[in-house]
Structure formats: C-alpha cells, structure tokens
PDB file of C-alpha atoms in Angstrom:
ATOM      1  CA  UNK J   1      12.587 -16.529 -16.105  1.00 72.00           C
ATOM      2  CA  UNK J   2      12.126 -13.565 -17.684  1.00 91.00           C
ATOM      3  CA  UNK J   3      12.018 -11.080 -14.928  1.00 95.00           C
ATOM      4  CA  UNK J   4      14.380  -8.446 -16.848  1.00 96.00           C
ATOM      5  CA  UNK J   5      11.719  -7.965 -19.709  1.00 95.00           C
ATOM      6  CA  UNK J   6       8.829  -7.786 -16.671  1.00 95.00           C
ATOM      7  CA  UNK J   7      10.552  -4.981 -15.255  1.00 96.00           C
ATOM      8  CA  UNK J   8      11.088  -3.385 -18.472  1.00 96.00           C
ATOM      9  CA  UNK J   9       7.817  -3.540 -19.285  1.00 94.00           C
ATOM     10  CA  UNK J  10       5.999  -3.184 -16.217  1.00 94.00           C
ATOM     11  CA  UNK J  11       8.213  -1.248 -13.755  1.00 95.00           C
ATOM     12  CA  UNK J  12      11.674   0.104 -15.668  1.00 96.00           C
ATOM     13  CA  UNK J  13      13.106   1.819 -12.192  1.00 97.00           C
ATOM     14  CA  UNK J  14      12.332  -1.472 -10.550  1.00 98.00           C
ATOM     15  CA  UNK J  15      15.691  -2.559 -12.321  1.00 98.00           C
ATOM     16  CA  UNK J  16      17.823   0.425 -10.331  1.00 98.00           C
ATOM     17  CA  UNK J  17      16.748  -0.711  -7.041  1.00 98.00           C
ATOM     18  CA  UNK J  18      16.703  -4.659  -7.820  1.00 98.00           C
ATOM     19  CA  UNK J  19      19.868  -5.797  -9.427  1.00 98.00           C
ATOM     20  CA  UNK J  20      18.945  -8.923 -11.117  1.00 98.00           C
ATOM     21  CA  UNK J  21      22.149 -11.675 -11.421  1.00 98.00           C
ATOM     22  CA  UNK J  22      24.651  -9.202 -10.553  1.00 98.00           C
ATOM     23  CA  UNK J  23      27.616  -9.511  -8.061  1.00 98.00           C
ATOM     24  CA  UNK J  24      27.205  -7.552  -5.069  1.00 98.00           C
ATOM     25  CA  UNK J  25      29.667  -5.315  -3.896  1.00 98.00           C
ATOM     26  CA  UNK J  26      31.746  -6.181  -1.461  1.00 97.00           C
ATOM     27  CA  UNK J  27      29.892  -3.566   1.335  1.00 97.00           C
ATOM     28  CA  UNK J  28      26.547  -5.409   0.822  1.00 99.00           C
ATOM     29  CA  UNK J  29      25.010  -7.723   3.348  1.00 99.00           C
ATOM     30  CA  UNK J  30      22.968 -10.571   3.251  1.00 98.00           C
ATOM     31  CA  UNK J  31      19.889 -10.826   5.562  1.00 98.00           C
ATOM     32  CA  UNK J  32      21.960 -12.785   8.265  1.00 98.00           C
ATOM     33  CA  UNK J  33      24.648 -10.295   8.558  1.00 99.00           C
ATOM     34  CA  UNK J  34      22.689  -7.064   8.736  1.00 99.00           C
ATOM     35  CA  UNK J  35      20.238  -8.524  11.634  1.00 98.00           C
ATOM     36  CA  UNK J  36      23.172  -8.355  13.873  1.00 98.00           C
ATOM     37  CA  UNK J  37      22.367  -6.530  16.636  1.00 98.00           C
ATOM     38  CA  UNK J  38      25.764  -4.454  16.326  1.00 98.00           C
ATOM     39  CA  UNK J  39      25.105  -4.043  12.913  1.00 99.00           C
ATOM     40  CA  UNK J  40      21.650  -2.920  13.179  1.00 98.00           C
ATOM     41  CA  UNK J  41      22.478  -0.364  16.000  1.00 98.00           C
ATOM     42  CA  UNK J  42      25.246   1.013  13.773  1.00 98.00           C
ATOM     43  CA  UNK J  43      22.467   1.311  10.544  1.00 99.00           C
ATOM     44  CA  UNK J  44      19.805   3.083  12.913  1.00 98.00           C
ATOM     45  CA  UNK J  45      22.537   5.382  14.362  1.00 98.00           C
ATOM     46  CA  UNK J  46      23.888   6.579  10.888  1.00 98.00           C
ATOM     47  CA  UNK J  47      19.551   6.969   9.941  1.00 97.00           C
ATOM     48  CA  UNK J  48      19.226   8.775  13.135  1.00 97.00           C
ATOM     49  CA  UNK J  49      22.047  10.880  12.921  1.00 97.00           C
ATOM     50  CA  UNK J  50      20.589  11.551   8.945  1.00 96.00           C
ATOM     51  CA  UNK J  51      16.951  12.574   9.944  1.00 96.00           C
ATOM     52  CA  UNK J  52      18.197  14.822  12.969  1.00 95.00           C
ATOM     53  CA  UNK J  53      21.159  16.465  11.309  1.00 95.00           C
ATOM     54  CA  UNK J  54      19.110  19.492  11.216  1.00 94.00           C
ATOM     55  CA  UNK J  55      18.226  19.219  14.901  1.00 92.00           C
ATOM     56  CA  UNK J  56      21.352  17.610  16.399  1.00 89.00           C
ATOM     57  CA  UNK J  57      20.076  18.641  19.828  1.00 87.00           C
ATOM     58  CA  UNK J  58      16.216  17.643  19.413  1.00 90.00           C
ATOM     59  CA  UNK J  59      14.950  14.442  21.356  1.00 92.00           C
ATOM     60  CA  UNK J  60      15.423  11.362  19.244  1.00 91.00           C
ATOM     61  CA  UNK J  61      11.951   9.542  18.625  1.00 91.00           C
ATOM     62  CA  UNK J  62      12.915   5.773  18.050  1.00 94.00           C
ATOM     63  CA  UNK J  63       9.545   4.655  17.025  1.00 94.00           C
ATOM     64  CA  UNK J  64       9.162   6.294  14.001  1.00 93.00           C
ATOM     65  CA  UNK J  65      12.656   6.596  12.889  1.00 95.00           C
ATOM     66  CA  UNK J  66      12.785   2.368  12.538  1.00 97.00           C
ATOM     67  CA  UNK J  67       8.990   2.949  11.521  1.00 94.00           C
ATOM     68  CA  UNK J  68      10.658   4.680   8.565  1.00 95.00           C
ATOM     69  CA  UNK J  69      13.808   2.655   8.242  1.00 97.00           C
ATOM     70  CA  UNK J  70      11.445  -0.220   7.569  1.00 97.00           C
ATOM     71  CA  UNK J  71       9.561   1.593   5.142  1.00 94.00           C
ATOM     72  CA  UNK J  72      12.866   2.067   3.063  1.00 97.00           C
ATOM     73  CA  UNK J  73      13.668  -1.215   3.207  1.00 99.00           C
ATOM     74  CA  UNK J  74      10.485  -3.216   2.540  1.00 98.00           C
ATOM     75  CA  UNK J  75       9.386  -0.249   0.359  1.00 98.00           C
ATOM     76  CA  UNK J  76      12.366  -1.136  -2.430  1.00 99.00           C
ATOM     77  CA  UNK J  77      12.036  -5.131  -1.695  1.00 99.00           C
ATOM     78  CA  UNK J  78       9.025  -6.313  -1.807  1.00 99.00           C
ATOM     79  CA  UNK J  79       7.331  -4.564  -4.670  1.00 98.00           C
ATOM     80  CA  UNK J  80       9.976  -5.973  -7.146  1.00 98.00           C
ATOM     81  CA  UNK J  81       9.118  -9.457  -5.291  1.00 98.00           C
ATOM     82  CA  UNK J  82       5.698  -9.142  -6.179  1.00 98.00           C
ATOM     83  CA  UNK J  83       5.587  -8.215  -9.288  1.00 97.00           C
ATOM     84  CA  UNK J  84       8.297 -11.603  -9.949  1.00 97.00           C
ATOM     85  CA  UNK J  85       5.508 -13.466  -8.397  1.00 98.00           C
ATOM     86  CA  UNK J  86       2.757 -12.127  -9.493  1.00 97.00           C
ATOM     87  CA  UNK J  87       3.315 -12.144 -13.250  1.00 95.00           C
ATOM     88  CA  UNK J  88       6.163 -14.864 -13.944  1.00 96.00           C
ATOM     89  CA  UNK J  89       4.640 -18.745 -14.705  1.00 96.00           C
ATOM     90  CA  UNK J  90       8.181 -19.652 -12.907  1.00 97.00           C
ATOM     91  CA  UNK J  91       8.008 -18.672  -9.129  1.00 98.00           C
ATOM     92  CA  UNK J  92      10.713 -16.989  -7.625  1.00 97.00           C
ATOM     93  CA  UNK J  93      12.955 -18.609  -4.957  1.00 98.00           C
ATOM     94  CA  UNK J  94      12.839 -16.343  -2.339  1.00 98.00           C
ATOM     95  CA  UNK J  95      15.741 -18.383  -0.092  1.00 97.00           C
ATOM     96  CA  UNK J  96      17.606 -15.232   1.732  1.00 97.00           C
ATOM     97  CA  UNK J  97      20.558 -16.753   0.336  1.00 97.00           C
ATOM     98  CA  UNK J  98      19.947 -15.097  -3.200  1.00 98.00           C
ATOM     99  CA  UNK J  99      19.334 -11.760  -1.488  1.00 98.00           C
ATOM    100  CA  UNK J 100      21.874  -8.706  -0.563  1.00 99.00           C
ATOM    101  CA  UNK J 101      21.469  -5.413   0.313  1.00 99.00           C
ATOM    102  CA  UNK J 102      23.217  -2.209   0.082  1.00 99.00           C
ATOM    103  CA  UNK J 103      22.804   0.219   2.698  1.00 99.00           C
ATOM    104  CA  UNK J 104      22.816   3.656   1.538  1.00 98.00           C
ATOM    105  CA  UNK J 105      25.888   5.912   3.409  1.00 98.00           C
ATOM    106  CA  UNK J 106      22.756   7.534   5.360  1.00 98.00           C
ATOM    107  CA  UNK J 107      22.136   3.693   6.813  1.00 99.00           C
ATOM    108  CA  UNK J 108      18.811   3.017   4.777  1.00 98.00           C
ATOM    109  CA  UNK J 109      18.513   0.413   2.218  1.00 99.00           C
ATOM    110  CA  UNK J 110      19.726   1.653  -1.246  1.00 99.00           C
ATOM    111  CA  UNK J 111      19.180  -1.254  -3.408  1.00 99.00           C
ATOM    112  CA  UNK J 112      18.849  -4.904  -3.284  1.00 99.00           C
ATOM    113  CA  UNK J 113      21.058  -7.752  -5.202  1.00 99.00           C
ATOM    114  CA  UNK J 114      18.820 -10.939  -6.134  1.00 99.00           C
ATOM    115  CA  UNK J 115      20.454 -14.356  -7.815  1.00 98.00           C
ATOM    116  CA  UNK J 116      16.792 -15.379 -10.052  1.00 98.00           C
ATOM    117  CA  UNK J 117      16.701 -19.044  -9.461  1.00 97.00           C
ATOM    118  CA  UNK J 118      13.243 -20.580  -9.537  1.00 98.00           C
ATOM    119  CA  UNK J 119      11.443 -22.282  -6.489  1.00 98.00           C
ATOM    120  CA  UNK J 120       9.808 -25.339  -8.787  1.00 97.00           C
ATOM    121  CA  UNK J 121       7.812 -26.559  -5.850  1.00 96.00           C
ATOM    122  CA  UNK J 122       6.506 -22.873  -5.498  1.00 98.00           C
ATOM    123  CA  UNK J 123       5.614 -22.667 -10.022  1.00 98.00           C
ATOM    124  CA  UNK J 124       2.771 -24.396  -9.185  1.00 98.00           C
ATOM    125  CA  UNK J 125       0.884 -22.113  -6.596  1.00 98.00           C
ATOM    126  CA  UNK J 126      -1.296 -19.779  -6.908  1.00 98.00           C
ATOM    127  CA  UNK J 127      -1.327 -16.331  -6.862  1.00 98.00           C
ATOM    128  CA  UNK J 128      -2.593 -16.130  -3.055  1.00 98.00           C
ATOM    129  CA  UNK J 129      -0.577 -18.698  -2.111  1.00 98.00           C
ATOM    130  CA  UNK J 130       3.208 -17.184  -3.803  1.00 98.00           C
ATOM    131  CA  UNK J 131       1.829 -13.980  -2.251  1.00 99.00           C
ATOM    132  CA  UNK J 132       1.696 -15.746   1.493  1.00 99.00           C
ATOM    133  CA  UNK J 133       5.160 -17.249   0.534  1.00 98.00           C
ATOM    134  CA  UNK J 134       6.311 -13.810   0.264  1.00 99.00           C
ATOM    135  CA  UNK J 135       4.818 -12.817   3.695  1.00 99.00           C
ATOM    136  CA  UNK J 136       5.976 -15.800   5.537  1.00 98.00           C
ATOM    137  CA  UNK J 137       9.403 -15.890   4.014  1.00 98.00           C
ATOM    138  CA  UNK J 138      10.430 -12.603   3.580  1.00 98.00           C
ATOM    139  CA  UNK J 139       8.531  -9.870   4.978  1.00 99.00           C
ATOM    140  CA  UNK J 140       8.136 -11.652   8.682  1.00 99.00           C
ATOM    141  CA  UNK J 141      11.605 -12.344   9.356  1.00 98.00           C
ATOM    142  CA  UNK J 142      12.055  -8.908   8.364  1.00 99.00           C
ATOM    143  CA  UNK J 143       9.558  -7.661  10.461  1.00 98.00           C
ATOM    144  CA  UNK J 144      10.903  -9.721  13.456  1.00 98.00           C
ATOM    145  CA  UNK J 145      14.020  -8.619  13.586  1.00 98.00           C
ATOM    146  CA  UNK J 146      13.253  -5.019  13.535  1.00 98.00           C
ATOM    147  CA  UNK J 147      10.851  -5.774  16.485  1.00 98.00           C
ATOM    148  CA  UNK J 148      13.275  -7.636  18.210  1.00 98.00           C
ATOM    149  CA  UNK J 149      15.744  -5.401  18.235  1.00 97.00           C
ATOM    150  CA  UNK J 150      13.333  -3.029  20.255  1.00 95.00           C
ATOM    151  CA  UNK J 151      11.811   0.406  19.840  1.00 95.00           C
ATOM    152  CA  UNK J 152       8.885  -0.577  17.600  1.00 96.00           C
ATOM    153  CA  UNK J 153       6.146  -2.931  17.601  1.00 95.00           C
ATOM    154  CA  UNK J 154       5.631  -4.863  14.312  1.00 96.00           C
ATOM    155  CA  UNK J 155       2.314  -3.866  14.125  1.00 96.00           C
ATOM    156  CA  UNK J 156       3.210  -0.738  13.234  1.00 94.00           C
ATOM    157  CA  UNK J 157       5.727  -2.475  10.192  1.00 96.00           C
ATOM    158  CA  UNK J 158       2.740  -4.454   8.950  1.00 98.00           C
ATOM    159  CA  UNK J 159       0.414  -1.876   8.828  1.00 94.00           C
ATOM    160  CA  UNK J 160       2.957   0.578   6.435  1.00 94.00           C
ATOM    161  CA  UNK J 161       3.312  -2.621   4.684  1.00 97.00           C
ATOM    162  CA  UNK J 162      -0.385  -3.365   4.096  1.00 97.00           C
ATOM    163  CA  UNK J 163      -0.407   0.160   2.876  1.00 94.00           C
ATOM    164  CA  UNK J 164       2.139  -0.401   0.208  1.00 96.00           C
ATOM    165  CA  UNK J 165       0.687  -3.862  -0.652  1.00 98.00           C
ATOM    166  CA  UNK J 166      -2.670  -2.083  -1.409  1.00 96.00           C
ATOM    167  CA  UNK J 167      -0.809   0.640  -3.294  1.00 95.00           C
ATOM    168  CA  UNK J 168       0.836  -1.785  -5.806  1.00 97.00           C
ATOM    169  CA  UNK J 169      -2.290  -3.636  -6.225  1.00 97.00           C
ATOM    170  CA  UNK J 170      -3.765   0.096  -7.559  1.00 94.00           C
ATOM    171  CA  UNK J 171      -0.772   0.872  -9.739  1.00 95.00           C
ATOM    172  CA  UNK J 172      -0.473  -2.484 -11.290  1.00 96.00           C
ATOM    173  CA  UNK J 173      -4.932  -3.264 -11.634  1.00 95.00           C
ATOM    174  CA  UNK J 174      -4.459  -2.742 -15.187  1.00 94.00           C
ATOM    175  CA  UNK J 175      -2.126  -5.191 -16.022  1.00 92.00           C
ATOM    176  CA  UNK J 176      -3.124  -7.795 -12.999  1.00 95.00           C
ATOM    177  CA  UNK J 177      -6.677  -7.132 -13.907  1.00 96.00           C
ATOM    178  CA  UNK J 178     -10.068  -6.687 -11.684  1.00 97.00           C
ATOM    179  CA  UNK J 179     -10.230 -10.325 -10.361  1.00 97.00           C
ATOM    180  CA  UNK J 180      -7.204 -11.237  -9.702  1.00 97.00           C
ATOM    181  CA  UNK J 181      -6.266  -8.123  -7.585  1.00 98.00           C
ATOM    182  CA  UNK J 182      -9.965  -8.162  -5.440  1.00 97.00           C
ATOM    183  CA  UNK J 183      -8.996 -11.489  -4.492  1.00 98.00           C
ATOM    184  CA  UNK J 184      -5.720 -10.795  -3.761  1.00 98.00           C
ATOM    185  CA  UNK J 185      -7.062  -7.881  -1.739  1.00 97.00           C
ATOM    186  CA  UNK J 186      -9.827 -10.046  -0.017  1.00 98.00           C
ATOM    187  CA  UNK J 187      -7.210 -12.633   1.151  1.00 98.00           C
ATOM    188  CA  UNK J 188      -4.328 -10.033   2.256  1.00 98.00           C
ATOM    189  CA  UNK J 189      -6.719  -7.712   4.094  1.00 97.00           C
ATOM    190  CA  UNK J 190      -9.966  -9.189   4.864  1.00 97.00           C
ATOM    191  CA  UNK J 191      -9.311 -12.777   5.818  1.00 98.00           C
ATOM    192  CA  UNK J 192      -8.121 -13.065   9.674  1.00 98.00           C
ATOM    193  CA  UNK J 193      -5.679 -16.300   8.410  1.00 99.00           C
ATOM    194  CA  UNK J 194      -3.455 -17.190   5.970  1.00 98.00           C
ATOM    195  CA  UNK J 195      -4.028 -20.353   4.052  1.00 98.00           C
ATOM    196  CA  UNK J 196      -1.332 -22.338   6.676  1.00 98.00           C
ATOM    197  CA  UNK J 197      -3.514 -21.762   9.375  1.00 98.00           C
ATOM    198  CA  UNK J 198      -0.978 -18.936  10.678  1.00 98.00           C
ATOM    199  CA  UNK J 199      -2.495 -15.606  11.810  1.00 98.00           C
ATOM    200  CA  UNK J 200      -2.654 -12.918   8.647  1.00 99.00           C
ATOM    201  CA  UNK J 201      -0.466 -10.075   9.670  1.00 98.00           C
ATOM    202  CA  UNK J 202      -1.902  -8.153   6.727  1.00 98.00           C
ATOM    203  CA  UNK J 203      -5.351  -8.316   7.941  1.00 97.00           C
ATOM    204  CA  UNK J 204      -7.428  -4.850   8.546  1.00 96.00           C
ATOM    205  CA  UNK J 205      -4.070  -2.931   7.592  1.00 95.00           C
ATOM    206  CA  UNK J 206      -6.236  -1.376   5.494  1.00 92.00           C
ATOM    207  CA  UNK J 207      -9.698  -0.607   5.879  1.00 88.00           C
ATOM    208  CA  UNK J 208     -12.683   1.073   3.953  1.00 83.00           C
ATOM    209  CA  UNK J 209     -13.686   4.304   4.371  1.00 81.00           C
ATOM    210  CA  UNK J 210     -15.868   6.600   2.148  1.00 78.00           C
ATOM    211  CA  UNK J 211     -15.415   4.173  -0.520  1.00 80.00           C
ATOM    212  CA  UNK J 212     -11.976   3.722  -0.906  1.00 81.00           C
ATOM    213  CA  UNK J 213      -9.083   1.322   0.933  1.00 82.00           C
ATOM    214  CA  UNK J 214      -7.146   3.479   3.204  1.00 77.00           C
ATOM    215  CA  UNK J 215      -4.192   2.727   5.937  1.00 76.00           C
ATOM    216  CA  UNK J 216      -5.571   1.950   9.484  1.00 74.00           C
ATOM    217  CA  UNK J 217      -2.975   3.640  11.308  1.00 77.00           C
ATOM    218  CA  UNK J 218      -0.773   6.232  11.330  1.00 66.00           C
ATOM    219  CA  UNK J 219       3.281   5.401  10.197  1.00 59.00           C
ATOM    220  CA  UNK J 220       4.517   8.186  12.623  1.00 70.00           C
ATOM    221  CA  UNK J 221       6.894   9.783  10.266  1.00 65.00           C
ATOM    222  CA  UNK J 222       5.359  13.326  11.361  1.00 63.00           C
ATOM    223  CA  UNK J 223       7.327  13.348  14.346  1.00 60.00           C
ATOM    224  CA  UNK J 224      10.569  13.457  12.101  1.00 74.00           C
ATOM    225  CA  UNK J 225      11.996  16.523  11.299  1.00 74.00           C
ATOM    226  CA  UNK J 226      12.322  17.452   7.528  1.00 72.00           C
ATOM    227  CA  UNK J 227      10.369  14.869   6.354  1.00 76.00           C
ATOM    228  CA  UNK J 228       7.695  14.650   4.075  1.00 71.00           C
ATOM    229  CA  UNK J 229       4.443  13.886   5.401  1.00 68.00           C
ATOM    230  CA  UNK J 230       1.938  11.292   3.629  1.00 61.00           C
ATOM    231  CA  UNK J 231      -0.780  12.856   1.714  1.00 59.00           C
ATOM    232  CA  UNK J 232      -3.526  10.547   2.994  1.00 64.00           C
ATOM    233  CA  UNK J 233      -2.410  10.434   6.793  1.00 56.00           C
ATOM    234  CA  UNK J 234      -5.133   9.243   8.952  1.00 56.00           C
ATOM    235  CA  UNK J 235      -4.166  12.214  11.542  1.00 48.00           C
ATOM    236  CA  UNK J 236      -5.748  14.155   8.797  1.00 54.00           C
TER     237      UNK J 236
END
C-alpha cells in the first residue's frame, strides 16, 4: 500500500497525527486498554481538570466535555482512515489490533499508531461499502464505549461525526471528484440503513438548509470555558 505517498500528497499533517508502521511508545494504548472504565475516568479527569483550569471552582458540565473528548479523538482517526480507504485499490485492515493511541498529558488523543496491513476480503468493496466498514468497525465501538461509560448519549458523538464526515468530503471533492462524494453523501446521510441491514447512525447528521449541508445539532462545546466556539453553530 502506498498510504505514505497518499498522505504526502493529499494530506502531509495527516502523517503527524497517524504514525504509519512505527512502534508505539510504551505509554500508548490500544483500543482494549483505554476503554477501561478506570482508565477512561482517569483520561476525562485529566480533560476536565484541562478545560476548567481557568475555573477550578465552576460546575463541571460532563456532556460536553466527553462531547469534545470524542471530537479529539475521532477528529485525528478517522479522517486518516478515510482517506486510506477512500483512495488506496488495497483496503485497509481496520482490526483494533493494528491501532494505538497516545493520549496527550491533557488526557485527549494526541496521535494514533497504525500497523498498514491490508484487509484482502475488504480490496474488493466499494467505496460505500469500505466507508460502512469504517462505521461499523471503528467509529461504533468507539462511540459505545464513550456512551457506556455514561454522561453522553451517542447521538450527540454521531452527529459531530457526521459533521466531520461531511467536512472531509468538501476538502477532499477535488480529488474524490463530484460523483463519487454525492453518493457517498447520499448513502452516509440520507439513507435510514446501512447496506447490512443495520440502522445508519450517520443518517440526518447533517441536513440542508439554504442550500448548503449543515450539522443538525449543536456539539455543546459553548458551555466550556476558553474554548473556541464553531463558526457555523446551529445556536447561531
């Protein structure tokens, strides 16, 4: 595969925050070990104690401080996955074994450590369908744990996600081109099942208004302190 040269050409800074075929260091933590609830709890208290360090005395708001935490982390994982998918003849294997991450010392992702092996089963579908892969495989276990671990409803993860899906698709139109990204938008936004019969998680995360595809709902980040508020917020 020659996902080095994709991010190269495509997306250079893709290669600081996925670290293709190199060994982790020794702090970094697999999927497994950072879904521990004791390990989670310790992640969300060094975020918490991050965002409010200002405001050491201020209520804590839960919701959107994992609503954020999530962001972080799906925000550096899954565009890299994509664009592996979504441009590569070989698929990706996205097994969690031949994924780490290091947490930043603030407890937020920082970077992610993938072993490129291909799935040969998954070289043969198409775009939709390595795109579902990704969903099913990655992002939902993802998603689940966070919600499991109480505090947030997934919803809420899948609908910043959606947002960030839609984003790449914009960024990356020109090299993608027209029809393949409106029918990778059709199937990720607009159709209320994925191609396994399981419900879409993706679907109406975005939505048209005035023209253009916009988030649905609000990621809740403006009830942080000293942080920087989206530009399109639907509270707007």
């Amino acid at each position: 595969m020659r996902l080095r040269d994709a991010f190269t050409t495509h997306r250079a800074h893709f290669h600081d925050i996925m670290k293709l075929d190199e060994t982790p260091p020794s702090a970094a933590l697999s999927f497994r070990e950072w879904t521990q609830p004791a390990t989670l709890a310790t992640l969300m208290a060094l975020y918490s104690d991050h965002i409010y360090r200002n405001q050491p005395h201020a209520v804590r708001e839960n919701k959107p401080l994992k609503s954020l935490w999530a962001q972080w982390y799906l925000g550096l994982l899954v565009p890299p996955l994509m664009l592996a998918l979504l441009t590569q003849p070989q698929a990706l294997d996205l097994n969690e074994e031949n994924l780490a991450v290091e947490f930043h010392e603030t407890g937020r992702a920082a970077c992610f450590y993938l072993t490129v092996k291909e799935d040969a089963r998954a070289t043969a579908l198409s775009a939709r369908e390595r795109l579902e892969k990704l969903v099913l495989e990655v992002m939902t276990p993802v998603v689940e744990a966070l919600e499991a671990s109480g505090d947030i409803n997934g919803k809420l993860i899948w609908s910043n996600t959606g947002y960030l899906i839609n984003w790449c698709f914009g960024e990356w139109r020109e090299w993608l081109g027209d029809e393949t990204v409106s029918a990778l938008r059709q199937s990720c936004f607009f159709e209320k099942t994925l191609l396994n019969g399981d419900e879409n998680p993706l679907f109406r995360t975005v939505v048209m208004r005035e023209g253009l595809l916009v988030r649905r709902t609000c990621c809740q980040r403006y009830k942080l302190p000293d942080v920087q508020q989206c530009g399109d917020c639907t509270l707007k």
